[in-house]
Amino acid sequence: MSSRAHPVDGSPATDGGHVPMKPSPTRHKVGIPPKQNMFKDFMYTFKETFFHDDPLRDFKDQPKSKQFMLGLQSVFPVFDWGRNYTFKKFRGDLISGLTIASLCIPQDIGYAKLANLDPKYGLYSSFVPPLVYACMGSSRDIAIGPVAVVSLLLGTLLRAEIDPNTSPDEYLRLAFTATFFAGITEAALGFFRLGFLIDFLSHAAVVGFMGGAAITIALQQLKGFLGIKKFTKKTDIISVLESVFKAAHHGWNWQTILIGASFLTFLLTSKIIGKKSKKLFWVPAIAPLISVIVSTFFVYITRADKQGVQIVKHLDQGINPSSFHLIYFTGDNLAKGIRIGVVAGMVALTEAVAIGRTFAAMKDYQIDGNKEMVALGMMNVVGSMSSCYVATGSFSRSAVNFMAGCQTAVSNIIMSIVVLLTLLFLTPLFKYTPNAILAAIIINAVIPLIDIQAAILIFKVDKLDFIACIGAFFGVIFVSVEIGLLIAVSISFAKILLQVTRPRTAVLGNIPRTSVYRNIQQYPEATMVPGVLTIRVDSAIYFSNSNYVRERIQRWLHEEEEKVKAASLPRIQFLIIEMSPVTDIDTSGIHALEDLYKSLQKRDIQLILANPGPLVIGKLHLSHFADMLGQDNIYLTVADAVEACCPKLSNEV
Amino acid sequence: MSSRAHPVDGSPATDGGHVPMKPSPTRHKVGIPPKQNMFKDFMYTFKETFFHDDPLRDFKDQPKSKQFMLGLQSVFPVFDWGRNYTFKKFRGDLISGLTIASLCIPQDIGYAKLANLDPKYGLYSSFVPPLVYACMGSSRDIAIGPVAVVSLLLGTLLRAEIDPNTSPDEYLRLAFTATFFAGITEAALGFFRLGFLIDFLSHAAVVGFMGGAAITIALQQLKGFLGIKKFTKKTDIISVLESVFKAAHHGWNWQTILIGASFLTFLLTSKIIGKKSKKLFWVPAIAPLISVIVSTFFVYITRADKQGVQIVKHLDQGINPSSFHLIYFTGDNLAKGIRIGVVAGMVALTEAVAIGRTFAAMKDYQIDGNKEMVALGMMNVVGSMSSCYVATGSFSRSAVNFMAGCQTAVSNIIMSIVVLLTLLFLTPLFKYTPNAILAAIIINAVIPLIDIQAAILIFKVDKLDFIACIGAFFGVIFVSVEIGLLIAVSISFAKILLQVTRPRTAVLGNIPRTSVYRNIQQYPEATMVPGVLTIRVDSAIYFSNSNYVRERIQRWLHEEEEKVKAASLPRIQFLIIEMSPVTDIDTSGIHALEDLYKSLQKRDIQLILANPGPLVIGKLHLSHFADMLGQDNIYLTVADAVEACCPKLSNEV
């Protein structure tokens, strides 16, 4: 319906020469978009919500066989990048695979203890999930395995239900159940394309939450670092420091502290060296493995374990036993497993998707958020059946993987083969590894999670964001991980609700020598037209803000009338609402406009709308508000509207 | 910091003559608002959120005594309007008071049965709360007392906890506890100025919920209307119809049906007469009282109660006994009371505030939402201590009050005096009143709640709104009142979340012979500038939509590049983002812009921002994104931006 927008005024078309004729006061009719029927309208919203990246784009008009191949490749990307895999890529993957293996083996043992599980489960979780991810995942740089924050979260959630010391078997079964349902949640989110739910954890909340979790994890390591036996179960800073100082006089073991402190300094210095130049990236990568080997050798020779230095003692040999029969599918443990699984799954997902996106942006390739979630979900489902607990992408190991020049997910396969070999042959060697070294490795690994720069940037840019960040940070440190998470999510939601219930409104003024109207606070030189008040509403008018918008406009009008009376300027006769930011309006919004129109009419002020969007003008016509207001009170631009008001104004003043 | 916006170009100021010099290509610098410190920024958001109607406005620079008087008047408005009360106003209030009294007495008895309470509690609730409201409330037209929807909601919620037949005392105590906490919730919402939470029940959801509740209530009356003894406890339509037809052969009592049907027709015809002309408004108003008197007299003479016509039987005489000692303040009934009180209080509040606003708009006086809530809350708190259950504003009675020409809240005082006299002297007269007549009165009262016109308007205007309306409607009818309410609220929330996570984006084109760029779908005549793609983002860019916005822009670019390649037009070299609707941006949004900038740079496409708002440009500078993008890539208008790109374009093409 491309109706001629305005009558041809017969003036010779200016050829873009210097002095175009002043645009004759042709009043452009505000375009009404073609009437979309309900089904098309609903399909548009549905498609934008769930399929906004138009996944089936490449499938269009392809032969059946090609479509099947594309389908297979979309579920198992390995068939896609596997086809053009070169030896050069393999070299990069080999180096990076070995590097992250050396990093993940000591970390796995430590992280398993965070989840109150036997160290071997940490290694198991670095064997099966990476293999599954390599086939189904589409991120090239992510390093899969257990991570500190998720291990801590799982540990605290599980311990709240079952005490790992008194009934370890039941605890283990609940851990596998939680992992199973974490996988199901992640895969379901991906399958039903609900990926955008992850976006609800705001960036600021994640920064705060991660920082708080890092400090909590570091505090937990004090037990291993200082060699304390009796330690609090709670994770908040007060109870931890309390039990640390209570054990001060008799509990600390100076030999343990000596080992821990020396190797921690070694690890930190290797990190500083690594930062010096890109080429030295491997130094901080293999430092953990070296410190494990050296410290184990040292304890083995000096038999320090006799003088109170706690050691790993026993690490079973052999690969993952099947654990499908251990998963609870009935009883009240099932409900607990589901609840813990969903929370752990969502947090694990947020981390992995954030990592995937960061490195995809760096190497400029696209990853499909929803497909990632299906891959991460399936790897945890398979993992839960092979004695693994929740695995996800690890920030620190992925960064090392990226710097070590990994090309494809084959780096994960190499890592999991090295872990397999360790499980088969090397586990006895860890007998004399002191706990203190594991504590040092974990502390060293979590430090980069405390992102001070990001927090400072958030403070400078958006104060409300900063409150969400600090809320999550202190929530995790002073109360517990779940409460910290809860605070983070609720502040994020509150921010959305605030934005939706209290939109900004601005008074506009004309910028001299242009036909442009802008916010007078931002452009002090903009002048207001006497007798006319122009207000811009900066959001869609919905039920959640329609009353506020109406009352706020009436208050602007009230203040303006007082100023005009004080300066004895001409009375305000026109109220122009600049509607361009008003992307949509619902029935409550239309009622608010009707009420505003009636109350203005009683005070002999004419309401005028400028530049209503396609959706809004359509709805104003459907609800007959446009007829009530009068067609000639709706203009394309504020300039047109003011021009139309001026003649009426001049004869009155 | 009102820096000179642009260099004076020395050209003679045009005197508004006909041929203004083409605005020399002075590029207006995008104004950066003065740096607001954090405290002022926080105070602005705080003030706009909680005190947007600036309640202390009249208190400024007033002498102490005047301020005290104003304070007293704001808490007890009766001192304000009471002062200039004339005999003429009293006459209007007297007539309207008597009219709504005749309407509310029969309704109260029926509504109390809805809440599974003895009829006298309905009358009690029309005596104390209206008096309290008359002193503290500021709406002139609202009629206070028990209402059908809230009585049904309270009845179903209470019956789910305690069976009214087996333990009536405990049921009664829980009812008073729920009323007490409903009052506390309402007063707290008002006191902490959280009134905007009520706005979250969207208009469409309320229409659907009320319609469903009206049908459910009418179905409940079938028990009294058909004289059935054994009746289902559930309120959903299937179980009700089931128990109606199960009792069909032996349960129905034809005398009861005869009385009920005849008086229902009488009430409906009186309603049609009332609609004929304004002057006959009183006919439908006193019809219920007449039908009660006539039917009671008829049953008394014919002793119809002997032939199975159920009657009210016993109605205690005397005014409200104190019930403060009956309210639970400890034990698990306390928790139940709080939960039920909060739900009932919120629904009651939504109705009363909606009524207050509608009539305030009609008579063009302002009511303060938050003060109303304190008044409604206090009246329920006092009511709970004097054997009343949850009272609020009634749609039907307020409309009659309005038409009967009420002037002030004195109409409520008159009504409560008439109710007092009834309680003291007239209760024995109700002994022979048949339940069927109460059922007929309630059916007649709830019919206007089914607002078909509003539903049709919602269907025409906003399909998503319509889904919320239907969802609530079927939820109440087919499941239960609480589930209907839950569906209504969650669909309203989903709509907000959808708006926040999936903002609209539009491709802009230039409208011939103007410097205006508009949505090409709405203005088919708008033409796109070759080599340049202009996209407008129609919402604030927050964490909840930053990824979607980035991906959606990249998809527009991808589609445009395909079209341009197909039509072998010049390559796209500039991507202009029209930022005027982008009212705010947070750190996630800035990260999204950075990622977009980097990925565009790799494809040698220059990113340009047009007309960023005051908040946005401030944050872009703080986060150094503006420097990264380059100052000269931020323009005041799209027209300026296109003009700046054209020279660079022309030499390339």
PDB file of C-alpha atoms in Angstrom, chain A residues 348-525:
ATOM      1  CA  ALA A 348      27.746 -23.442  34.862  1.00  0.00           C
ATOM      2  CA  LEU A 349      25.936 -22.395  31.689  1.00  0.00           C
ATOM      3  CA  THR A 350      26.413 -18.672  32.349  1.00  0.00           C
ATOM      4  CA  GLU A 351      30.179 -19.208  32.681  1.00  0.00           C
ATOM      5  CA  ALA A 352      30.562 -21.442  29.630  1.00  0.00           C
ATOM      6  CA  VAL A 353      28.409 -19.213  27.350  1.00  0.00           C
ATOM      7  CA  ALA A 354      30.319 -16.101  28.525  1.00  0.00           C
ATOM      8  CA  ILE A 355      33.643 -17.805  27.703  1.00  0.00           C
ATOM      9  CA  GLY A 356      32.372 -19.036  24.333  1.00  0.00           C
ATOM     10  CA  ARG A 357      31.185 -15.551  23.377  1.00  0.00           C
ATOM     11  CA  THR A 358      34.384 -13.797  24.501  1.00  0.00           C
ATOM     12  CA  PHE A 359      36.733 -15.970  22.440  1.00  0.00           C
ATOM     13  CA  ALA A 360      34.294 -16.146  19.494  1.00  0.00           C
ATOM     14  CA  ALA A 361      34.335 -12.328  19.390  1.00  0.00           C
ATOM     15  CA  MET A 362      38.163 -12.316  19.551  1.00  0.00           C
ATOM     16  CA  LYS A 363      38.554 -14.781  16.661  1.00  0.00           C
ATOM     17  CA  ASP A 364      35.446 -13.341  14.966  1.00  0.00           C
ATOM     18  CA  TYR A 365      33.502 -16.570  14.447  1.00  0.00           C
ATOM     19  CA  GLN A 366      29.828 -17.006  15.357  1.00  0.00           C
ATOM     20  CA  ILE A 367      28.669 -19.562  17.955  1.00  0.00           C
ATOM     21  CA  ASP A 368      25.001 -20.428  18.376  1.00  0.00           C
ATOM     22  CA  GLY A 369      24.204 -19.923  22.086  1.00  0.00           C
ATOM     23  CA  ASN A 370      21.401 -22.465  22.042  1.00  0.00           C
ATOM     24  CA  LYS A 371      23.481 -25.179  20.315  1.00  0.00           C
ATOM     25  CA  GLU A 372      26.251 -24.596  22.895  1.00  0.00           C
ATOM     26  CA  MET A 373      23.776 -25.239  25.690  1.00  0.00           C
ATOM     27  CA  VAL A 374      22.663 -28.532  24.152  1.00  0.00           C
ATOM     28  CA  ALA A 375      26.334 -29.613  23.886  1.00  0.00           C
ATOM     29  CA  LEU A 376      27.138 -28.551  27.495  1.00  0.00           C
ATOM     30  CA  GLY A 377      23.963 -30.282  28.676  1.00  0.00           C
ATOM     31  CA  MET A 378      24.627 -33.589  26.910  1.00  0.00           C
ATOM     32  CA  MET A 379      28.231 -33.716  28.177  1.00  0.00           C
ATOM     33  CA  ASN A 380      26.970 -33.419  31.772  1.00  0.00           C
ATOM     34  CA  VAL A 381      24.230 -36.011  31.200  1.00  0.00           C
ATOM     35  CA  VAL A 382      26.800 -38.504  29.828  1.00  0.00           C
ATOM     36  CA  GLY A 383      29.216 -37.405  32.570  1.00  0.00           C
ATOM     37  CA  SER A 384      26.672 -38.137  35.331  1.00  0.00           C
ATOM     38  CA  MET A 385      26.480 -41.712  34.029  1.00  0.00           C
ATOM     39  CA  SER A 386      30.248 -42.109  34.226  1.00  0.00           C
ATOM     40  CA  SER A 387      31.004 -40.899  37.752  1.00  0.00           C
ATOM     41  CA  CYS A 388      31.619 -37.261  36.813  1.00  0.00           C
ATOM     42  CA  TYR A 389      30.221 -34.186  38.590  1.00  0.00           C
ATOM     43  CA  VAL A 390      29.164 -30.894  36.929  1.00  0.00           C
ATOM     44  CA  ALA A 391      31.758 -29.762  34.373  1.00  0.00           C
ATOM     45  CA  THR A 392      31.761 -26.523  32.368  1.00  0.00           C
ATOM     46  CA  GLY A 393      34.129 -24.117  30.618  1.00  0.00           C
ATOM     47  CA  SER A 394      36.983 -22.822  32.815  1.00  0.00           C
ATOM     48  CA  PHE A 395      38.054 -19.171  32.460  1.00  0.00           C
ATOM     49  CA  SER A 396      41.713 -19.726  33.351  1.00  0.00           C
ATOM     50  CA  ARG A 397      42.252 -22.896  31.292  1.00  0.00           C
ATOM     51  CA  SER A 398      40.418 -21.465  28.237  1.00  0.00           C
ATOM     52  CA  ALA A 399      42.669 -18.389  28.316  1.00  0.00           C
ATOM     53  CA  VAL A 400      45.747 -20.637  28.409  1.00  0.00           C
ATOM     54  CA  ASN A 401      44.224 -22.739  25.599  1.00  0.00           C
ATOM     55  CA  PHE A 402      43.707 -19.560  23.524  1.00  0.00           C
ATOM     56  CA  MET A 403      47.248 -18.293  24.098  1.00  0.00           C
ATOM     57  CA  ALA A 404      48.755 -21.708  23.437  1.00  0.00           C
ATOM     58  CA  GLY A 405      47.329 -21.357  19.911  1.00  0.00           C
ATOM     59  CA  CYS A 406      44.573 -23.947  19.923  1.00  0.00           C
ATOM     60  CA  GLN A 407      42.710 -24.263  16.580  1.00  0.00           C
ATOM     61  CA  THR A 408      39.769 -26.564  17.237  1.00  0.00           C
ATOM     62  CA  ALA A 409      38.125 -28.569  20.031  1.00  0.00           C
ATOM     63  CA  VAL A 410      40.744 -31.306  19.403  1.00  0.00           C
ATOM     64  CA  SER A 411      42.752 -29.635  22.211  1.00  0.00           C
ATOM     65  CA  ASN A 412      40.079 -30.952  24.594  1.00  0.00           C
ATOM     66  CA  ILE A 413      40.485 -34.460  23.156  1.00  0.00           C
ATOM     67  CA  ILE A 414      44.267 -34.349  23.715  1.00  0.00           C
ATOM     68  CA  MET A 415      43.722 -33.131  27.295  1.00  0.00           C
ATOM     69  CA  SER A 416      41.260 -35.911  28.057  1.00  0.00           C
ATOM     70  CA  ILE A 417      43.677 -38.545  26.646  1.00  0.00           C
ATOM     71  CA  VAL A 418      46.441 -37.230  28.961  1.00  0.00           C
ATOM     72  CA  VAL A 419      43.974 -37.383  31.888  1.00  0.00           C
ATOM     73  CA  LEU A 420      43.117 -40.958  30.854  1.00  0.00           C
ATOM     74  CA  LEU A 421      46.797 -41.938  30.922  1.00  0.00           C
ATOM     75  CA  THR A 422      47.175 -40.281  34.321  1.00  0.00           C
ATOM     76  CA  LEU A 423      44.165 -42.204  35.661  1.00  0.00           C
ATOM     77  CA  LEU A 424      45.542 -45.475  34.322  1.00  0.00           C
ATOM     78  CA  PHE A 425      49.191 -45.165  35.321  1.00  0.00           C
ATOM     79  CA  LEU A 426      50.154 -42.042  37.255  1.00  0.00           C
ATOM     80  CA  THR A 427      47.634 -41.882  40.138  1.00  0.00           C
ATOM     81  CA  PRO A 428      49.884 -43.671  42.687  1.00  0.00           C
ATOM     82  CA  LEU A 429      52.480 -40.923  42.184  1.00  0.00           C
ATOM     83  CA  PHE A 430      50.105 -38.414  43.790  1.00  0.00           C
ATOM     84  CA  LYS A 431      50.187 -40.321  47.133  1.00  0.00           C
ATOM     85  CA  TYR A 432      52.654 -37.907  48.741  1.00  0.00           C
ATOM     86  CA  THR A 433      51.301 -34.716  47.126  1.00  0.00           C
ATOM     87  CA  PRO A 434      50.731 -32.298  50.047  1.00  0.00           C
ATOM     88  CA  ASN A 435      47.256 -30.707  50.324  1.00  0.00           C
ATOM     89  CA  ALA A 436      48.996 -27.366  50.782  1.00  0.00           C
ATOM     90  CA  ILE A 437      50.198 -27.430  47.174  1.00  0.00           C
ATOM     91  CA  LEU A 438      46.679 -28.075  45.915  1.00  0.00           C
ATOM     92  CA  ALA A 439      45.480 -25.144  48.049  1.00  0.00           C
ATOM     93  CA  ALA A 440      48.214 -22.933  46.554  1.00  0.00           C
ATOM     94  CA  ILE A 441      47.280 -24.000  43.007  1.00  0.00           C
ATOM     95  CA  ILE A 442      43.596 -23.185  43.603  1.00  0.00           C
ATOM     96  CA  ILE A 443      44.356 -19.811  45.174  1.00  0.00           C
ATOM     97  CA  ASN A 444      46.571 -19.003  42.184  1.00  0.00           C
ATOM     98  CA  ALA A 445      43.842 -20.111  39.759  1.00  0.00           C
ATOM     99  CA  VAL A 446      40.986 -18.089  41.288  1.00  0.00           C
ATOM    100  CA  ILE A 447      42.843 -14.773  41.677  1.00  0.00           C
ATOM    101  CA  PRO A 448      42.113 -13.617  38.069  1.00  0.00           C
ATOM    102  CA  LEU A 449      38.380 -14.107  38.772  1.00  0.00           C
ATOM    103  CA  ILE A 450      38.537 -10.979  40.948  1.00  0.00           C
ATOM    104  CA  ASP A 451      38.221  -8.481  38.085  1.00  0.00           C
ATOM    105  CA  ILE A 452      39.036  -5.113  39.724  1.00  0.00           C
ATOM    106  CA  GLN A 453      39.235  -3.209  36.400  1.00  0.00           C
ATOM    107  CA  ALA A 454      35.748  -4.340  35.421  1.00  0.00           C
ATOM    108  CA  ALA A 455      34.390  -3.244  38.807  1.00  0.00           C
ATOM    109  CA  ILE A 456      35.997   0.190  38.486  1.00  0.00           C
ATOM    110  CA  LEU A 457      34.606   0.583  34.965  1.00  0.00           C
ATOM    111  CA  ILE A 458      31.153  -0.405  36.236  1.00  0.00           C
ATOM    112  CA  PHE A 459      31.417   2.127  39.069  1.00  0.00           C
ATOM    113  CA  LYS A 460      32.366   4.902  36.669  1.00  0.00           C
ATOM    114  CA  VAL A 461      29.753   4.079  34.035  1.00  0.00           C
ATOM    115  CA  ASP A 462      26.580   2.996  35.855  1.00  0.00           C
ATOM    116  CA  LYS A 463      25.970   3.419  39.579  1.00  0.00           C
ATOM    117  CA  LEU A 464      22.906   1.139  39.622  1.00  0.00           C
ATOM    118  CA  ASP A 465      24.975  -1.588  37.954  1.00  0.00           C
ATOM    119  CA  PHE A 466      27.623  -1.090  40.624  1.00  0.00           C
ATOM    120  CA  ILE A 467      25.063  -1.710  43.362  1.00  0.00           C
ATOM    121  CA  ALA A 468      24.161  -5.032  41.714  1.00  0.00           C
ATOM    122  CA  CYS A 469      27.882  -5.896  41.538  1.00  0.00           C
ATOM    123  CA  ILE A 470      28.556  -5.040  45.196  1.00  0.00           C
ATOM    124  CA  GLY A 471      25.327  -6.699  46.329  1.00  0.00           C
ATOM    125  CA  ALA A 472      26.335 -10.002  44.739  1.00  0.00           C
ATOM    126  CA  PHE A 473      29.950  -9.670  46.016  1.00  0.00           C
ATOM    127  CA  PHE A 474      29.057  -9.116  49.685  1.00  0.00           C
ATOM    128  CA  GLY A 475      26.167 -11.588  49.447  1.00  0.00           C
ATOM    129  CA  VAL A 476      28.559 -14.394  48.511  1.00  0.00           C
ATOM    130  CA  ILE A 477      31.233 -13.392  51.043  1.00  0.00           C
ATOM    131  CA  PHE A 478      29.127 -12.618  54.101  1.00  0.00           C
ATOM    132  CA  VAL A 479      26.214 -15.028  53.663  1.00  0.00           C
ATOM    133  CA  SER A 480      26.510 -17.882  51.173  1.00  0.00           C
ATOM    134  CA  VAL A 481      26.961 -18.637  47.481  1.00  0.00           C
ATOM    135  CA  GLU A 482      23.237 -19.184  46.834  1.00  0.00           C
ATOM    136  CA  ILE A 483      22.260 -15.975  48.632  1.00  0.00           C
ATOM    137  CA  GLY A 484      24.881 -14.077  46.653  1.00  0.00           C
ATOM    138  CA  LEU A 485      23.412 -15.526  43.453  1.00  0.00           C
ATOM    139  CA  LEU A 486      19.899 -14.639  44.590  1.00  0.00           C
ATOM    140  CA  ILE A 487      20.917 -11.039  45.344  1.00  0.00           C
ATOM    141  CA  ALA A 488      22.643 -10.767  41.955  1.00  0.00           C
ATOM    142  CA  VAL A 489      19.570 -11.989  40.053  1.00  0.00           C
ATOM    143  CA  SER A 490      17.033  -9.954  42.047  1.00  0.00           C
ATOM    144  CA  ILE A 491      18.968  -6.684  41.685  1.00  0.00           C
ATOM    145  CA  SER A 492      19.237  -7.353  37.937  1.00  0.00           C
ATOM    146  CA  PHE A 493      15.461  -7.893  37.809  1.00  0.00           C
ATOM    147  CA  ALA A 494      14.782  -4.808  39.922  1.00  0.00           C
ATOM    148  CA  LYS A 495      16.799  -2.786  37.440  1.00  0.00           C
ATOM    149  CA  ILE A 496      14.660  -4.049  34.557  1.00  0.00           C
ATOM    150  CA  LEU A 497      11.441  -3.317  36.464  1.00  0.00           C
ATOM    151  CA  LEU A 498      12.681   0.154  37.338  1.00  0.00           C
ATOM    152  CA  GLN A 499      13.472   0.858  33.695  1.00  0.00           C
ATOM    153  CA  VAL A 500      10.004  -0.384  32.738  1.00  0.00           C
ATOM    154  CA  THR A 501       7.998   1.467  35.403  1.00  0.00           C
ATOM    155  CA  ARG A 502       9.890   4.778  35.482  1.00  0.00           C
ATOM    156  CA  PRO A 503      10.782   5.741  31.886  1.00  0.00           C
ATOM    157  CA  ARG A 504      12.577   9.041  31.337  1.00  0.00           C
ATOM    158  CA  THR A 505      10.696  12.010  29.915  1.00  0.00           C
ATOM    159  CA  ALA A 506      12.400  15.117  28.550  1.00  0.00           C
ATOM    160  CA  VAL A 507      11.346  18.658  27.625  1.00  0.00           C
ATOM    161  CA  LEU A 508      12.502  19.497  24.088  1.00  0.00           C
ATOM    162  CA  GLY A 509      13.633  22.794  22.639  1.00  0.00           C
ATOM    163  CA  ASN A 510      14.492  23.905  19.110  1.00  0.00           C
ATOM    164  CA  ILE A 511      18.192  24.092  18.192  1.00  0.00           C
ATOM    165  CA  PRO A 512      18.706  27.499  16.548  1.00  0.00           C
ATOM    166  CA  ARG A 513      18.838  27.548  12.755  1.00  0.00           C
ATOM    167  CA  THR A 514      17.729  23.924  12.441  1.00  0.00           C
ATOM    168  CA  SER A 515      14.379  22.123  12.411  1.00  0.00           C
ATOM    169  CA  VAL A 516      15.672  19.783  15.095  1.00  0.00           C
ATOM    170  CA  TYR A 517      14.179  19.516  18.627  1.00  0.00           C
ATOM    171  CA  ARG A 518      16.388  18.112  21.360  1.00  0.00           C
ATOM    172  CA  ASN A 519      16.482  17.683  25.137  1.00  0.00           C
ATOM    173  CA  ILE A 520      17.079  21.123  26.658  1.00  0.00           C
ATOM    174  CA  GLN A 521      19.184  19.646  29.491  1.00  0.00           C
ATOM    175  CA  GLN A 522      21.600  18.187  26.972  1.00  0.00           C
ATOM    176  CA  TYR A 523      21.514  21.184  24.617  1.00  0.00           C
ATOM    177  CA  PRO A 524      21.327  24.361  26.719  1.00  0.00           C
ATOM    178  CA  GLU A 525      21.241  26.488  23.529  1.00  0.00           C
TER     179      GLU A 525
END
